[in-house]
Structure formats: C-alpha cells, structure tokens
mmCIF file of C-alpha atoms and ligand atoms in Angstrom:
data_model
loop_
_atom_site.group_PDB
_atom_site.id
_atom_site.type_symbol
_atom_site.label_atom_id
_atom_site.label_comp_id
_atom_site.label_asym_id
_atom_site.label_seq_id
_atom_site.Cartn_x
_atom_site.Cartn_y
_atom_site.Cartn_z
ATOM 1 C CA MET A 99 14.067 106.344 138.226
ATOM 2 C CA ARG A 100 13.813 103.015 136.322
ATOM 3 C CA ILE A 101 17.229 102.049 134.996
ATOM 4 C CA SER A 102 17.989 99.223 132.580
ATOM 5 C CA ILE A 103 21.541 97.887 132.811
ATOM 6 C CA GLY A 104 23.549 95.280 130.928
ATOM 7 C CA CYS A 105 27.107 94.093 130.371
ATOM 8 C CA ASP A 106 29.184 91.313 128.868
ATOM 9 C CA HIS A 107 31.168 88.659 130.770
ATOM 10 C CA ILE A 108 34.322 90.795 130.872
ATOM 11 C CA VAL A 109 32.818 93.265 133.356
ATOM 12 C CA THR A 110 30.051 91.405 135.225
ATOM 13 C CA GLU A 111 31.392 92.531 138.600
ATOM 14 C CA VAL A 112 31.310 96.173 137.457
ATOM 15 C CA LYS A 113 27.691 95.848 136.353
ATOM 16 C CA ASP A 114 26.815 94.086 139.641
ATOM 17 C CA HIS A 115 28.442 96.968 141.510
ATOM 18 C CA PHE A 116 26.124 99.409 139.699
ATOM 19 C CA VAL A 117 23.019 97.268 140.247
ATOM 20 C CA LYS A 118 23.672 97.599 143.998
ATOM 21 C CA TYR A 119 24.817 101.220 143.803
ATOM 22 C CA LEU A 120 21.675 102.287 141.920
ATOM 23 C CA ALA A 121 19.291 100.272 144.102
ATOM 24 C CA GLU A 122 20.865 101.813 147.221
ATOM 25 C CA SER A 123 20.324 105.246 145.671
ATOM 26 C CA GLY A 124 16.596 104.472 145.401
ATOM 27 C CA HIS A 125 16.372 103.545 141.729
ATOM 28 C CA GLU A 126 14.443 100.638 140.265
ATOM 29 C CA VAL A 127 16.973 98.516 138.401
ATOM 30 C CA ILE A 128 16.299 96.116 135.523
ATOM 31 C CA ASP A 129 19.333 93.822 135.380
ATOM 32 C CA ASN A 130 19.536 92.376 131.870
ATOM 33 C CA GLY A 131 22.673 90.365 132.618
ATOM 34 C CA THR A 132 24.989 88.843 131.927
ATOM 35 C CA HIS A 133 25.096 87.381 135.405
ATOM 36 C CA ASP A 134 28.371 85.472 135.510
ATOM 37 C CA LYS A 135 31.778 85.298 133.861
ATOM 38 C CA GLU A 136 30.825 82.684 131.286
ATOM 39 C CA ARG A 137 31.898 83.795 127.834
ATOM 40 C CA THR A 138 29.098 85.499 125.954
ATOM 41 C CA HIS A 139 28.473 88.238 123.389
ATOM 42 C CA TYR A 140 28.169 91.962 124.183
ATOM 43 C CA PRO A 141 25.476 92.703 121.496
ATOM 44 C CA ILE A 142 22.976 90.485 123.326
ATOM 45 C CA TYR A 143 23.113 92.752 126.367
ATOM 46 C CA GLY A 144 23.347 95.988 124.412
ATOM 47 C CA LYS A 145 20.156 95.011 122.633
ATOM 48 C CA LYS A 146 18.283 93.805 125.737
ATOM 49 C CA THR A 147 19.211 96.880 127.749
ATOM 50 C CA ALA A 148 18.323 99.335 124.993
ATOM 51 C CA GLU A 149 15.000 97.656 124.253
ATOM 52 C CA LYS A 150 13.799 98.197 127.823
ATOM 53 C CA VAL A 151 14.464 101.907 127.325
ATOM 54 C CA VAL A 152 12.893 102.348 123.901
ATOM 55 C CA LEU A 153 9.855 100.216 124.797
ATOM 56 C CA GLY A 154 9.259 102.311 127.928
ATOM 57 C CA ALA A 155 10.030 99.771 130.676
ATOM 58 C CA ALA A 156 12.984 101.911 131.781
ATOM 59 C CA ASP A 157 13.726 105.640 131.794
ATOM 60 C CA LEU A 158 17.450 105.296 131.115
ATOM 61 C CA GLY A 159 19.990 102.637 130.244
ATOM 62 C CA ILE A 160 23.568 101.829 131.228
ATOM 63 C CA VAL A 161 25.700 99.473 129.125
ATOM 64 C CA ILE A 162 29.186 98.295 130.014
ATOM 65 C CA CYS A 163 31.697 96.055 128.249
ATOM 66 C CA GLY A 164 35.488 95.960 128.295
ATOM 67 C CA THR A 165 35.989 99.075 126.207
ATOM 68 C CA GLY A 166 32.357 100.209 126.027
ATOM 69 C CA VAL A 167 32.681 100.273 122.243
ATOM 70 C CA GLY A 168 31.067 96.963 121.291
ATOM 71 C CA ILE A 169 28.096 97.286 123.585
ATOM 72 C CA SER A 170 27.437 100.955 122.737
ATOM 73 C CA VAL A 171 27.506 100.222 119.015
ATOM 74 C CA SER A 172 25.069 97.334 119.587
ATOM 75 C CA ALA A 173 22.717 99.365 121.787
ATOM 76 C CA ASN A 174 22.651 102.089 119.152
ATOM 77 C CA LYS A 175 21.314 99.633 116.582
ATOM 78 C CA VAL A 176 18.038 99.426 118.499
ATOM 79 C CA GLN A 177 15.661 101.951 117.015
ATOM 80 C CA GLY A 178 15.147 104.850 119.406
ATOM 81 C CA ALA A 179 18.327 104.192 121.385
ATOM 82 C CA ARG A 180 20.764 107.065 121.742
ATOM 83 C CA ALA A 181 23.726 105.543 123.533
ATOM 84 C CA ALA A 182 26.677 107.766 124.385
ATOM 85 C CA LEU A 183 30.042 106.152 125.084
ATOM 86 C CA VAL A 184 31.832 108.385 127.563
ATOM 87 C CA ARG A 185 34.933 108.413 129.731
ATOM 88 C CA ASP A 186 34.330 111.641 131.634
ATOM 89 C CA VAL A 187 31.637 113.467 133.548
ATOM 90 C CA GLU A 188 31.428 116.452 131.234
ATOM 91 C CA ALA A 189 30.702 114.291 128.197
ATOM 92 C CA ALA A 190 28.001 112.450 130.170
ATOM 93 C CA ARG A 191 26.347 115.773 131.067
ATOM 94 C CA TYR A 192 26.584 117.026 127.506
ATOM 95 C CA ALA A 193 25.171 113.793 126.098
ATOM 96 C CA LYS A 194 22.065 114.098 128.277
ATOM 97 C CA GLU A 195 21.563 117.859 128.273
ATOM 98 C CA ASN A 196 22.187 118.585 124.603
ATOM 99 C CA LEU A 197 21.844 115.311 122.722
ATOM 100 C CA HIS A 198 19.119 113.682 124.837
ATOM 101 C CA ALA A 199 21.101 110.464 125.172
ATOM 102 C CA ASN A 200 18.946 107.814 126.823
ATOM 103 C CA ILE A 201 21.745 105.299 127.426
ATOM 104 C CA ILE A 202 25.222 105.823 128.825
ATOM 105 C CA ALA A 203 27.990 103.413 127.816
ATOM 106 C CA MET A 204 31.284 102.893 129.610
ATOM 107 C CA GLY A 205 34.355 100.694 129.357
ATOM 108 C CA GLY A 206 34.736 98.734 132.569
ATOM 109 C CA ARG A 207 38.351 97.890 131.679
ATOM 110 C CA ILE A 208 39.103 101.501 130.769
ATOM 111 C CA THR A 209 37.450 103.739 133.358
ATOM 112 C CA GLY A 210 37.899 103.440 137.126
ATOM 113 C CA ILE A 211 34.900 102.597 139.280
ATOM 114 C CA GLY A 212 34.864 105.947 141.124
ATOM 115 C CA LEU A 213 34.798 107.905 137.892
ATOM 116 C CA MET A 214 32.123 105.594 136.511
ATOM 117 C CA GLU A 215 29.965 106.368 139.564
ATOM 118 C CA ASP A 216 30.414 110.097 138.932
ATOM 119 C CA ILE A 217 29.518 109.595 135.256
ATOM 120 C CA VAL A 218 26.365 107.652 136.136
ATOM 121 C CA ASP A 219 25.325 110.205 138.776
ATOM 122 C CA ALA A 220 25.819 113.079 136.328
ATOM 123 C CA PHE A 221 23.922 111.272 133.591
ATOM 124 C CA ILE A 222 20.955 110.565 135.862
ATOM 125 C CA LYS A 223 20.836 114.060 137.394
ATOM 126 C CA THR A 224 21.303 116.092 134.234
ATOM 127 C CA LYS A 225 18.105 117.168 132.486
ATOM 128 C CA TYR A 226 17.675 117.328 128.744
ATOM 129 C CA LYS A 227 17.294 120.928 127.594
ATOM 130 C CA ALA A 228 15.052 120.608 124.572
ATOM 131 C CA THR A 229 15.296 123.076 121.722
ATOM 132 C CA PRO A 230 13.161 122.935 118.557
ATOM 133 C CA GLU A 231 16.308 122.275 116.489
ATOM 134 C CA GLU A 232 17.479 119.440 118.692
ATOM 135 C CA GLU A 233 14.014 117.890 118.739
ATOM 136 C CA GLU A 234 13.996 117.789 114.950
ATOM 137 C CA VAL A 235 17.422 116.174 114.819
ATOM 138 C CA ILE A 236 16.477 113.561 117.413
ATOM 139 C CA LYS A 237 13.293 112.679 115.538
ATOM 140 C CA LYS A 238 15.350 112.094 112.414
ATOM 141 C CA ILE A 239 17.910 109.988 114.281
ATOM 142 C CA ASP A 240 15.200 107.873 115.886
ATOM 143 C CA ARG A 241 13.742 107.050 112.478
ATOM 144 C CA LEU A 242 17.049 105.782 111.080
ATOM 145 C CA ILE A 243 16.663 102.098 111.900
ATOM 146 C CA CYS A 244 13.596 99.945 111.575
ATOM 147 C CA ASN A 245 14.048 96.192 111.727
ATOM 148 C CA GLU A 246 11.075 94.268 113.043
ATOM 149 C CA GLU A 247 13.003 91.009 112.945
ATOM 150 C CA GLN A 248 15.211 92.082 115.836
ATOM 151 C CA LEU A 249 12.936 94.222 117.995
ATOM 152 C CA ASN A 250 12.022 92.392 121.194
ATOM 153 C CA ASN A 251 13.325 89.117 119.751
ATOM 154 C CA ASP A 252 15.442 87.446 122.454
ATOM 155 C CA HIS A 253 16.531 84.762 119.998
ATOM 156 C CA TYR A 254 18.104 87.142 117.482
ATOM 157 C CA PHE A 255 21.645 86.130 118.530
ATOM 158 C CA ASP A 256 20.959 82.418 119.076
ATOM 159 C CA GLU A 257 23.245 81.441 116.220
ATOM 160 C CA PHE A 258 26.193 83.091 118.011
ATOM 161 C CA ILE A 259 25.351 81.443 121.313
ATOM 162 C CA ASP A 260 25.246 78.046 119.591
ATOM 163 C CA LYS A 261 28.671 78.722 118.109
ATOM 164 C CA TRP A 262 30.094 79.688 121.509
ATOM 165 C CA GLU A 263 28.752 76.475 122.930
ATOM 166 C CA GLN A 264 30.302 74.472 120.108
ATOM 167 C CA GLY A 265 33.666 76.104 120.823
ATOM 168 C CA ALA A 266 33.817 77.998 117.542
ATOM 169 C CA TYR A 267 35.186 81.183 119.119
ATOM 170 C CA GLN A 268 38.413 81.862 120.996
ATOM 171 C CA ASP A 269 38.968 84.801 123.344
HETATM 172 C C1 RB5 B 7 35.097 91.004 124.959
HETATM 173 O O1 RB5 B 7 34.119 90.397 124.176
HETATM 174 C C2 RB5 B 7 35.382 92.445 124.539
HETATM 175 O O2 RB5 B 7 35.605 92.475 123.161
HETATM 176 C C3 RB5 B 7 34.257 93.394 124.918
HETATM 177 O O3 RB5 B 7 34.067 93.409 126.295
HETATM 178 C C4 RB5 B 7 34.477 94.862 124.551
HETATM 179 O O4 RB5 B 7 35.689 95.336 125.058
HETATM 180 C C5 RB5 B 7 34.221 95.300 123.192
HETATM 181 O O5 RB5 B 7 34.183 96.522 122.910
#
C-alpha cells in the first residue's frame, strides 16, 4: 500500500519510527516531513500528508503531532480528507470500516509506540464496508470544503514560517 505520513517537530522520532516500520512491512512510504526537531508548524504537514491522499499519490495517510489534535484538524481542512484522531484500536477499525477514514491521526506524546503500531496495523488491514447511506454521507462531507488557493500550494503557510524564523513565536 502507498502511505503518506507527516508530523511536526515534537514527534519526528515517532514518525521516523513509522516510516521504517511501514517500509519493513512492505509498504511504499511518502515521508512528508518534518525531518528534524527544528520548530515548525503542524498544519504544514497535515496539509502535505492529506494532499497526497486526496490527489491519489497515496492510498492512506498517517498524521502525528504531540496530541494529534492540531494535525488532524489541519488534515481535515483538505477537501476529500477524512482524518480520524484515535487513541485505540477499536476506534481505528471503526473509522475505516464504517466512516471510510482515509487518514489516521495520533498523538505521539499521548499514545505509546506499541499501541500506535497496533492502531496503524488495524487501520491498514480493515476494509471499508460501503453502504448506500454511508456513501451518500461521505459524498456530502467531501464536498464541504473547496479552496483552490490552498490545494497543492506548498507556500500556503510561508507567512508562518517567516514569523518562526524572525522569532515571533515562543514554544
Ligand atoms: C506543538 O506545536 C504542539 O502544539 C503540537 O504538536 C500538537 O500537540 C497540537 O495538537
């Protein structure tokens, strides 16, 4: 399977763990970064990771930040993304099987690495069970956001990056 993955600087080592874990399991991994611990912004990587999925370069996405909240909210702003923030295996299964989630989000400072592996495995293995009702709902959800300014625009967050570089933000 082709899997798009991204994280912020808080959990780079967790994302790197999954890049290796997925590659060793035979998946093709698109690593959208971030690649080091330098302070950055989670929406950049939520957006990049989700876009690979909705534009068809990847089959599924995985997004990770400290809590999983910021990056899942950001990924969900990409039209066609259905990112589920989960902390347990059952929710991951449900998200895929019933809600056709195409991205799983986790908090790398919240959930242990072993449980995250189980969540990812369950999400990948579980098949979506389409029903006519669910298909209708998903079509509606996918039409909710349409913003051509942001789609596939890697410079959408440049203003924030400039501010980081100028020292405008404190962690
Ligand atoms: C750091 O930017 C932190 O806010 C982020 O990793 C995440 O926990 C947000 O939900």
